[in-house]
Coordinates of N, CA and C and ligand atoms in Angstrom, one line a residue:
X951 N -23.4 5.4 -0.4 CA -22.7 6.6 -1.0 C -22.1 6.2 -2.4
X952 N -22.5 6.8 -3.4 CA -21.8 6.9 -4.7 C -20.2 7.1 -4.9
X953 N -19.1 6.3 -5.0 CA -18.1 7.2 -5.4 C -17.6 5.8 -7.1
X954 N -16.5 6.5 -7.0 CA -16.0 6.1 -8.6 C -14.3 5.8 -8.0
X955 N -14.5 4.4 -8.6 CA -12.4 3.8 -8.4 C -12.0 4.1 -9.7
X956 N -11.0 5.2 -9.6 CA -9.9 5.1 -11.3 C -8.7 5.4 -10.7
X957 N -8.1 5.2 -11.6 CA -6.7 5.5 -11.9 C -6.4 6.8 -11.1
X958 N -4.9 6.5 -10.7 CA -4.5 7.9 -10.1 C -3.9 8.2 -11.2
X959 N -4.2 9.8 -11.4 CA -3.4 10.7 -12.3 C -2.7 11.9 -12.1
X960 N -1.6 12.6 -12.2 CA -0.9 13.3 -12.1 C -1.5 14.5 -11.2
X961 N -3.1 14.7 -12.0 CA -3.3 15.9 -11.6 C -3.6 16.1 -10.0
X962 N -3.9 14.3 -9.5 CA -4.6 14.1 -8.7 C -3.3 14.3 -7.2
X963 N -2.1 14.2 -7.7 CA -0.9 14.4 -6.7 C -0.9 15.3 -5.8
X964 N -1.1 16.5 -5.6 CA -1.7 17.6 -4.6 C -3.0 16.9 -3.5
X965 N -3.4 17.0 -4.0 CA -4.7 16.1 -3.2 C -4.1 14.6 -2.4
X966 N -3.3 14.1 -2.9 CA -3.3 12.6 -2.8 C -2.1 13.5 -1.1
X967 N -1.4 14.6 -1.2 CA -0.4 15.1 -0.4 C -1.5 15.0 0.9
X968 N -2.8 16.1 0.7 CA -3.0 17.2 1.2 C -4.3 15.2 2.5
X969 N -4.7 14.6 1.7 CA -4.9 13.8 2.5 C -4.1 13.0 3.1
X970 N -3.0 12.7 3.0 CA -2.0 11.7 3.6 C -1.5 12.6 4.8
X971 N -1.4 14.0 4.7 CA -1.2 14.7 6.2 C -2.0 14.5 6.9
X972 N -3.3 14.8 6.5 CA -5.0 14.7 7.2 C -4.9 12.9 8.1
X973 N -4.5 11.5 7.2 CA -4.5 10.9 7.6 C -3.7 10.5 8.4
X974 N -2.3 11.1 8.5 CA -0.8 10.3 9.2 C -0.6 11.2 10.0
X975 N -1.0 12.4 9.9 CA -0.4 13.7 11.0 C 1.1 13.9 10.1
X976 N 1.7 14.7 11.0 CA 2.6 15.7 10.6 C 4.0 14.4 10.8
X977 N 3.9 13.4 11.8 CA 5.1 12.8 11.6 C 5.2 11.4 10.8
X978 N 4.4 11.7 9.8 CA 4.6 11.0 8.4 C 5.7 10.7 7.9
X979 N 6.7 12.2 7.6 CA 7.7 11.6 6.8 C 9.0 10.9 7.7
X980 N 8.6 10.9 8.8 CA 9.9 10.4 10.0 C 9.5 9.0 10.0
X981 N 8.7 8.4 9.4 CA 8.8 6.9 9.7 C 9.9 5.9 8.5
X982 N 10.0 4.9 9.4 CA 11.0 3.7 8.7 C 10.4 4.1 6.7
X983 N 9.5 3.9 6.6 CA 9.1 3.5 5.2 C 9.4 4.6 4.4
X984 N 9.1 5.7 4.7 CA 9.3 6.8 4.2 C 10.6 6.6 3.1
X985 N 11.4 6.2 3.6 CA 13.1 5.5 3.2 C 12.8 4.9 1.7
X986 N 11.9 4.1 1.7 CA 11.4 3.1 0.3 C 10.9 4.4 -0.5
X987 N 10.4 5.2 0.0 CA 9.9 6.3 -1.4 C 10.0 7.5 -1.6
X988 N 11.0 7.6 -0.4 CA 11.9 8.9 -0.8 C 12.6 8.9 -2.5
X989 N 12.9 10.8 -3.2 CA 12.6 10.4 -4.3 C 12.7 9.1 -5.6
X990 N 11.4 8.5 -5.0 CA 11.0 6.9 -6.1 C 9.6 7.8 -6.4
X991 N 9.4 7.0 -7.5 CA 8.1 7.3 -7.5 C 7.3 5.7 -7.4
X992 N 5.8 6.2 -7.1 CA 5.2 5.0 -6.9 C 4.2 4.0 -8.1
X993 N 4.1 3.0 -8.4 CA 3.9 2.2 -9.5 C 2.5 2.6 -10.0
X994 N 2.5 3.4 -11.1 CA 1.2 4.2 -11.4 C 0.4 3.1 -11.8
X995 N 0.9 2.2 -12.0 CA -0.3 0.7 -12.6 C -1.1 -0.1 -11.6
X996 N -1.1 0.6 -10.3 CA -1.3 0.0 -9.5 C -2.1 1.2 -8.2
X997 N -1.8 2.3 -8.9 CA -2.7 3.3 -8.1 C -3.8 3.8 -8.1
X998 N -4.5 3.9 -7.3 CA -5.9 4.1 -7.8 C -6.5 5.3 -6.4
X999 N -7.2 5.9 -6.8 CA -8.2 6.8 -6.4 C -9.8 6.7 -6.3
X1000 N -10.3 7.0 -4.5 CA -12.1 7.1 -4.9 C -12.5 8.8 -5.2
X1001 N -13.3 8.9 -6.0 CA -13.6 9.9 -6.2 C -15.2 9.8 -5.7
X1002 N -15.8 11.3 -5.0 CA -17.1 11.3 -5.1 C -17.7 13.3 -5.6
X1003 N -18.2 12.8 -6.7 CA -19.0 14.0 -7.5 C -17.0 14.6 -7.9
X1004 N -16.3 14.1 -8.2 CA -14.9 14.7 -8.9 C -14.1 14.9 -7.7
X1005 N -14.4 14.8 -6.3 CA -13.9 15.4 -5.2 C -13.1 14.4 -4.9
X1006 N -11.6 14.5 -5.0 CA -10.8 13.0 -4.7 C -10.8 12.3 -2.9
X1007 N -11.3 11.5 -2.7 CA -11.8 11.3 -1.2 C -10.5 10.1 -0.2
X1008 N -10.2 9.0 -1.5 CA -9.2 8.4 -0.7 C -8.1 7.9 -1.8
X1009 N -7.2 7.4 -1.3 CA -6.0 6.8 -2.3 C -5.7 6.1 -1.7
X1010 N -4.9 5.0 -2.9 CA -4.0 4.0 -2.5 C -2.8 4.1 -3.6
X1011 N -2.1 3.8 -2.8 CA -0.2 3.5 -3.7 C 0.2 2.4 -3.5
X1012 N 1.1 2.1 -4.3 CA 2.1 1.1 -4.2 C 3.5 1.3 -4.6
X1013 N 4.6 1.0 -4.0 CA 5.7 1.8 -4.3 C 7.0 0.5 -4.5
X1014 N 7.5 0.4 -5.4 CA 8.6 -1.1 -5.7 C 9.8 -0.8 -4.6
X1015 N 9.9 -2.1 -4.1 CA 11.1 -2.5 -3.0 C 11.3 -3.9 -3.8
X1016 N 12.9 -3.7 -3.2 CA 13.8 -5.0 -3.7 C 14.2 -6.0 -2.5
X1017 N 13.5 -7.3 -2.8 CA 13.9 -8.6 -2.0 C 15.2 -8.8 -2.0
X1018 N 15.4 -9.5 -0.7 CA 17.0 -9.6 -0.4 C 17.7 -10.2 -2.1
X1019 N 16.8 -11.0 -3.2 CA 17.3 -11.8 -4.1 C 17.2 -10.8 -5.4
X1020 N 16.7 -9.7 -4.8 CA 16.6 -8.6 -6.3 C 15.8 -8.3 -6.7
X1021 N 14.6 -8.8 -6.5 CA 13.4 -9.3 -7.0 C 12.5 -8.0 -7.1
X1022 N 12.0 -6.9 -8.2 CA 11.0 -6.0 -7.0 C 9.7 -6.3 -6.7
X1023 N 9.3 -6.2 -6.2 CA 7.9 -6.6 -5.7 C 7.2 -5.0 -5.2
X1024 N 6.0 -5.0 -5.2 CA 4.7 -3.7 -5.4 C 5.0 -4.0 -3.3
X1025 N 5.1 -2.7 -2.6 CA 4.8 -2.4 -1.1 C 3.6 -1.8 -1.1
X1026 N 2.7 -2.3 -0.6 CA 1.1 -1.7 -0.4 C 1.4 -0.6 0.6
X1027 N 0.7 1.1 0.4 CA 0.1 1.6 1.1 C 1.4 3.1 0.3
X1028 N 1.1 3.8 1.3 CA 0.0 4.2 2.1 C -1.7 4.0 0.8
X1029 N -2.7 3.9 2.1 CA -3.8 4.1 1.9 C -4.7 5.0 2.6
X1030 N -5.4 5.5 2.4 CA -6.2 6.6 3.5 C -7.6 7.0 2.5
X1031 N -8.4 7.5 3.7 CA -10.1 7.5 3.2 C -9.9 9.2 4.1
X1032 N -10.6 10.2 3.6 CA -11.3 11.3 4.4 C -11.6 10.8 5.9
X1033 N -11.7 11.3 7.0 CA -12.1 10.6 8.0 C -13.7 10.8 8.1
X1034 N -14.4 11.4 7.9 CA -15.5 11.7 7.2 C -16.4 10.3 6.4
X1035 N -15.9 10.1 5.9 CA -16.0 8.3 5.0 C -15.5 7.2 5.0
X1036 N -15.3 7.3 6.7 CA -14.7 6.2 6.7 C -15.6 5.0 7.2
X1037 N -15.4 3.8 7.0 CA -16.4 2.6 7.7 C -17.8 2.3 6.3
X1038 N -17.3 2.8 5.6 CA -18.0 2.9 4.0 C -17.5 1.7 3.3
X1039 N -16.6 0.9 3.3 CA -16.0 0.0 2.5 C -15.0 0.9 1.1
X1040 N -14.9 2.4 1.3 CA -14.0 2.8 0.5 C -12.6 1.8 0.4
X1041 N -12.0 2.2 1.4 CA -10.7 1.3 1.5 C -10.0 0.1 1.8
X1042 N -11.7 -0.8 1.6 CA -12.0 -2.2 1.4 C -11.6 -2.2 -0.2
X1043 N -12.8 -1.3 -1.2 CA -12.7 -1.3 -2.3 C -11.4 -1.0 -3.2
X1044 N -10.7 -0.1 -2.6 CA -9.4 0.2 -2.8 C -8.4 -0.8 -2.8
X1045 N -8.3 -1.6 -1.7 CA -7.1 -2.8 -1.5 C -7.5 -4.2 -2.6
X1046 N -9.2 -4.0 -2.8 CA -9.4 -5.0 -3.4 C -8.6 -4.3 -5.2
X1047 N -9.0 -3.3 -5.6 CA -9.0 -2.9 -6.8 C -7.4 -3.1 -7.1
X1048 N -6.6 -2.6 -6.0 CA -5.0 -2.2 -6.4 C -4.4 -4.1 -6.2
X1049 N -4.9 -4.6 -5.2 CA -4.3 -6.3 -5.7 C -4.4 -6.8 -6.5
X1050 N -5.8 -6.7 -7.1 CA -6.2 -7.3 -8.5 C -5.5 -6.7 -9.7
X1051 N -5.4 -5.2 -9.6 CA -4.0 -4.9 -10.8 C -2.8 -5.5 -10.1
X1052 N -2.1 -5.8 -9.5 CA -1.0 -6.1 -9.0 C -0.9 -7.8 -9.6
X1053 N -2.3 -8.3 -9.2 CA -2.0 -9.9 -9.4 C -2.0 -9.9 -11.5
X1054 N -3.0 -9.4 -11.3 CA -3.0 -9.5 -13.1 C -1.9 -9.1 -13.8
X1055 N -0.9 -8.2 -13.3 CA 0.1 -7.8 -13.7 C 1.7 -8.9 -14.0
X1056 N 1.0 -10.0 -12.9 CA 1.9 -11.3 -13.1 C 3.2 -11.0 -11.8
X1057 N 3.1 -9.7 -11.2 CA 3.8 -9.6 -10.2 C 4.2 -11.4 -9.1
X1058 N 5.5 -11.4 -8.6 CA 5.0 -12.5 -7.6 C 3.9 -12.4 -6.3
X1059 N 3.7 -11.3 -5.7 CA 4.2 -10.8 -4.5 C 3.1 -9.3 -4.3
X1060 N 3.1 -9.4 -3.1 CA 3.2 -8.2 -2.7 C 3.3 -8.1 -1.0
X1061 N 4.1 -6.8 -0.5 CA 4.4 -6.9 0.9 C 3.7 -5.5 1.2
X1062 N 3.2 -5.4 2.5 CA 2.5 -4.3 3.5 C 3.1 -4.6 5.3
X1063 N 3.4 -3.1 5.3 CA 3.4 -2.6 6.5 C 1.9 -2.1 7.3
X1064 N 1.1 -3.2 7.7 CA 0.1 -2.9 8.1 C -0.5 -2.9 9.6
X1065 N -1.8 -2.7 9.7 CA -2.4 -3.3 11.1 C -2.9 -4.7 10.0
X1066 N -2.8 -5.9 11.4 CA -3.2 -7.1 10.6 C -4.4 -7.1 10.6
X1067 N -5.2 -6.8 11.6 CA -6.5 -6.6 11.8 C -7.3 -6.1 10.7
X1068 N -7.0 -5.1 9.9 CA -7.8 -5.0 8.9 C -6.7 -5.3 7.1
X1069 N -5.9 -6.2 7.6 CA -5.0 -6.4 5.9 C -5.5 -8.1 5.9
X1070 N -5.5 -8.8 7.1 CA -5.9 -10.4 7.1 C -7.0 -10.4 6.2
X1071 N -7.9 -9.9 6.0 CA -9.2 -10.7 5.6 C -8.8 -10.7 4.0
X1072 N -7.5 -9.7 3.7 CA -7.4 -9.4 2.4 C -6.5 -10.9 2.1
X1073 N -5.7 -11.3 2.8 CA -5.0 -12.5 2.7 C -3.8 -12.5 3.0
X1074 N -2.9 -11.2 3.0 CA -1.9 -11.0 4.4 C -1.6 -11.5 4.9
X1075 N -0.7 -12.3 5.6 CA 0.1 -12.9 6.8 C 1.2 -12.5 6.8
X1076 N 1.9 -12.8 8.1 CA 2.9 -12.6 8.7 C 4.7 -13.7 8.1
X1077 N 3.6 -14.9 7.8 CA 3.9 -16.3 7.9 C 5.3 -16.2 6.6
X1078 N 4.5 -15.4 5.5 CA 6.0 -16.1 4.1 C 7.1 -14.9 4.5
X1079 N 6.7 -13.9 5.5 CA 7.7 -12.9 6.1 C 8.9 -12.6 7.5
X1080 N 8.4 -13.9 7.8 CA 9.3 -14.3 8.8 C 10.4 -14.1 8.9
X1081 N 11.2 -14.6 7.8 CA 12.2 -14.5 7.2 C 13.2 -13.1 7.2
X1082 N 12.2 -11.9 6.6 CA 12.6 -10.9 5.8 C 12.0 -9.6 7.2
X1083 N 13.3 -8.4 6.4 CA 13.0 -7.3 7.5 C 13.1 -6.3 6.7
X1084 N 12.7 -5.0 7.5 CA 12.7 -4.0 6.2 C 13.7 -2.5 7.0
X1085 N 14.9 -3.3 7.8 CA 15.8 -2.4 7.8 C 15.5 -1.4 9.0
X1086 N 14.7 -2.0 9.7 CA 14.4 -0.7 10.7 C 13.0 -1.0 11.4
X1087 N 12.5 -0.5 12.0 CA 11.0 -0.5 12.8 C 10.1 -0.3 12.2
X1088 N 9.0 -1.4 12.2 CA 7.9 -1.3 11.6 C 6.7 -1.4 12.7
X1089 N 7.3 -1.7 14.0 CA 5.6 -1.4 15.4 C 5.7 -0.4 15.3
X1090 N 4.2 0.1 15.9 CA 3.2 -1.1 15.8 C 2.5 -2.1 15.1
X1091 N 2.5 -1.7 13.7 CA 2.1 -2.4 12.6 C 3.2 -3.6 12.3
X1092 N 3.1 -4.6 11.6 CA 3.8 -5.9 11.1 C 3.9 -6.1 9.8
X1093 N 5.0 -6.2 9.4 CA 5.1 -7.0 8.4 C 4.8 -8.2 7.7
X1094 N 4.1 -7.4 6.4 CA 3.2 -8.8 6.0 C 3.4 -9.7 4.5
X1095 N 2.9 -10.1 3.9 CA 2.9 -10.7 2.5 C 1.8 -11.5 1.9
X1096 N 1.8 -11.1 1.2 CA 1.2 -12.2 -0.4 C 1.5 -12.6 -1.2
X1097 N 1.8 -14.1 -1.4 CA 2.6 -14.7 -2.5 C 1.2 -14.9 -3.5
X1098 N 1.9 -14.5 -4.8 CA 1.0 -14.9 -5.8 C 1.9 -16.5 -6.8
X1099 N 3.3 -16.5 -6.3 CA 4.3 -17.3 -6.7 C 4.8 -17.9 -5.4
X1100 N 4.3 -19.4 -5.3 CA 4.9 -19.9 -4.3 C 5.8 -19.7 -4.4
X1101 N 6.3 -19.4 -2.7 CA 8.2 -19.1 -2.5 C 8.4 -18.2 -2.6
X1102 N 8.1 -16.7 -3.1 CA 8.5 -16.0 -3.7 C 8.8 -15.4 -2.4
X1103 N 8.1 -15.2 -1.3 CA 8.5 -14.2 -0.2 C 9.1 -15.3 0.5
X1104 N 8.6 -16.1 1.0 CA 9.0 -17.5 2.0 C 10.3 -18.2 1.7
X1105 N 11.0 -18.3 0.5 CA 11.6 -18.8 0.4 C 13.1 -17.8 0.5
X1106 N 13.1 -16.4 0.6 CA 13.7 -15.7 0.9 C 14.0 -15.3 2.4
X1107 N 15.2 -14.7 2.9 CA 15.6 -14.3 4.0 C 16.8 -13.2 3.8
X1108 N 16.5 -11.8 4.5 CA 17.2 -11.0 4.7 C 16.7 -9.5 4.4
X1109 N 16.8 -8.7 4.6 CA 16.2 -7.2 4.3 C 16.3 -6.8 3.0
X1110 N 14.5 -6.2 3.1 CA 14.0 -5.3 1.9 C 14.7 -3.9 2.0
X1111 N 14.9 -3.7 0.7 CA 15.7 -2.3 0.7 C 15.1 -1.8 -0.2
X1112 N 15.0 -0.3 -0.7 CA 14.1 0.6 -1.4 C 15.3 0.1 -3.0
X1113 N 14.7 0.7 -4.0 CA 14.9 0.8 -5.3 C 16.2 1.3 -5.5
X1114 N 17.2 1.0 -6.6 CA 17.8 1.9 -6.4 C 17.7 3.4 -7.3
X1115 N 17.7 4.3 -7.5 CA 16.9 5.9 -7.6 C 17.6 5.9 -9.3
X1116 N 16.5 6.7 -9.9 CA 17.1 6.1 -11.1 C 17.3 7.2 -11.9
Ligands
COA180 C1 -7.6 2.3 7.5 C2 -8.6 3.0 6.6 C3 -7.9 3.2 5.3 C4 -9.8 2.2 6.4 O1 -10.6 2.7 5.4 P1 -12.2 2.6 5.5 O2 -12.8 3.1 4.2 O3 -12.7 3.2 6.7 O4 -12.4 1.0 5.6 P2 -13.6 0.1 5.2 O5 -14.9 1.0 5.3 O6 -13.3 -0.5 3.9 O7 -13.5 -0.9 6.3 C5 -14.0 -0.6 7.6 C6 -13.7 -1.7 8.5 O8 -12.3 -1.8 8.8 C7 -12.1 -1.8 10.2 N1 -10.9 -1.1 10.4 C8 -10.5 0.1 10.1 N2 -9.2 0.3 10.6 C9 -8.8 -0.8 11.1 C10 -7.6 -1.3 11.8 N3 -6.6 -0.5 11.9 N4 -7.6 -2.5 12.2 C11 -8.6 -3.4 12.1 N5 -9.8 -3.0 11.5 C12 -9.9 -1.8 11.0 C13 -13.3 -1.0 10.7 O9 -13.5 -1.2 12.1 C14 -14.4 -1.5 9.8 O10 -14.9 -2.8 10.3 P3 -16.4 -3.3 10.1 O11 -16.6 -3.4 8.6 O12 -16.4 -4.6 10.8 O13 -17.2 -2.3 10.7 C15 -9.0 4.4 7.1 O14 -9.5 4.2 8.4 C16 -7.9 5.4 7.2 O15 -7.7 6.2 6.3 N6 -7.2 5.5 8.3 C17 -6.1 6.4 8.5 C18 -4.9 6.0 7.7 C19 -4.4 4.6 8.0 O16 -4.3 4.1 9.1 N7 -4.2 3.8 6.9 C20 -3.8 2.4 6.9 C21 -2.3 2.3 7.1 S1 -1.9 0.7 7.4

């Protein structure tokens, strides 16, 4: 199947809603994370959209949280595909496109609330997160990371807390 990765753009914010219900159900906004992006907005340099024939199909975000040392670092997700397209490598393509703006960007870091099962192969571990909590419940999913700067998560200990609102 044909689709097209760009940039998320403003117009695309409706749509980006109307699948994240489709994908999370209705008790979306009651989870732990919700907290990190309540009103924040999320790092437009880092979001991206599949489109197929203009029809926006999946998204990915990334939303800034602060390490216990102040630090912000890009929180991967949410991410979601139509259920319709899924097992396509859309949101293979997606995680690959939004890391590689994140790593180029010179960020240290990046942390996800994920299943490991499909964030490992991206490079994810548990391991430089040991340390660090994010204030509340994250099962079934785990807390994960990617150092692009040795130490940058590993060498920290203590809870991630959302931005402060600006
Ligand atoms: C998770 C999701 C984004 C994957 O998107 P996708 O486009 O179907 O994924 P891809 O086509 O790139 O990859 C599919 C592969 O991932 C695997 N996979 C999907 N979800 C998985 C999970 N939770 N754990 C482990 N593997 C998973 C599939 O089994 C498939 O494996 P295969 O290639 O060996 O057959 C999509 O299923 C979705 O929108 N789910 C609902 C929202 C969600 O759970 N988002 C992630 C939050 S952490």
């Amino acid at each position: 199947m044909r689709y097209a990765l760009t940039k998320e753009t403003a117009a695309d914010a409706a749509d980006i809603e109307t699948l994240m219900d489709l994908a999370f159900g209705p008790g979306r906004h009651s989870r732990n994370v919700v907290r990190f992006r309540d009103q924040r907005a999320p790092m437009p340099q880092f979001c991206f959209v599949a489109k197929k024939s203009k029809e926006m199909v999946a998204s990915i975000r990334f939303w800034p949280v602060c390490l216990p040392d102040g630090q912000v670092v890009p929180l991967l997700g949410p991410l979601a595909v139509r259920p319709e397209l899924r097992g396509l490598g859309i949101g293979r393509g997606l995680v690959r496109k939004g890391m590689d703006a994140v790593r180029l960007s010179g960020a240290p870091a990046i942390l996800i609330i994920g299943d490991p099962g499909y964030y490992a192969p991206f490079g994810f571990r548990v391991e430089p997160v040991r340390e660090l909590d994010m204030g509340g419940p994250v099962v079934p999913l785990a807390l994960m990371g990617i150092e692009y700067e040795d130490g940058s998560l590993s060498r920290q200990s203590g809870t991630v807390t959302p931005v402060p609102i600006t």
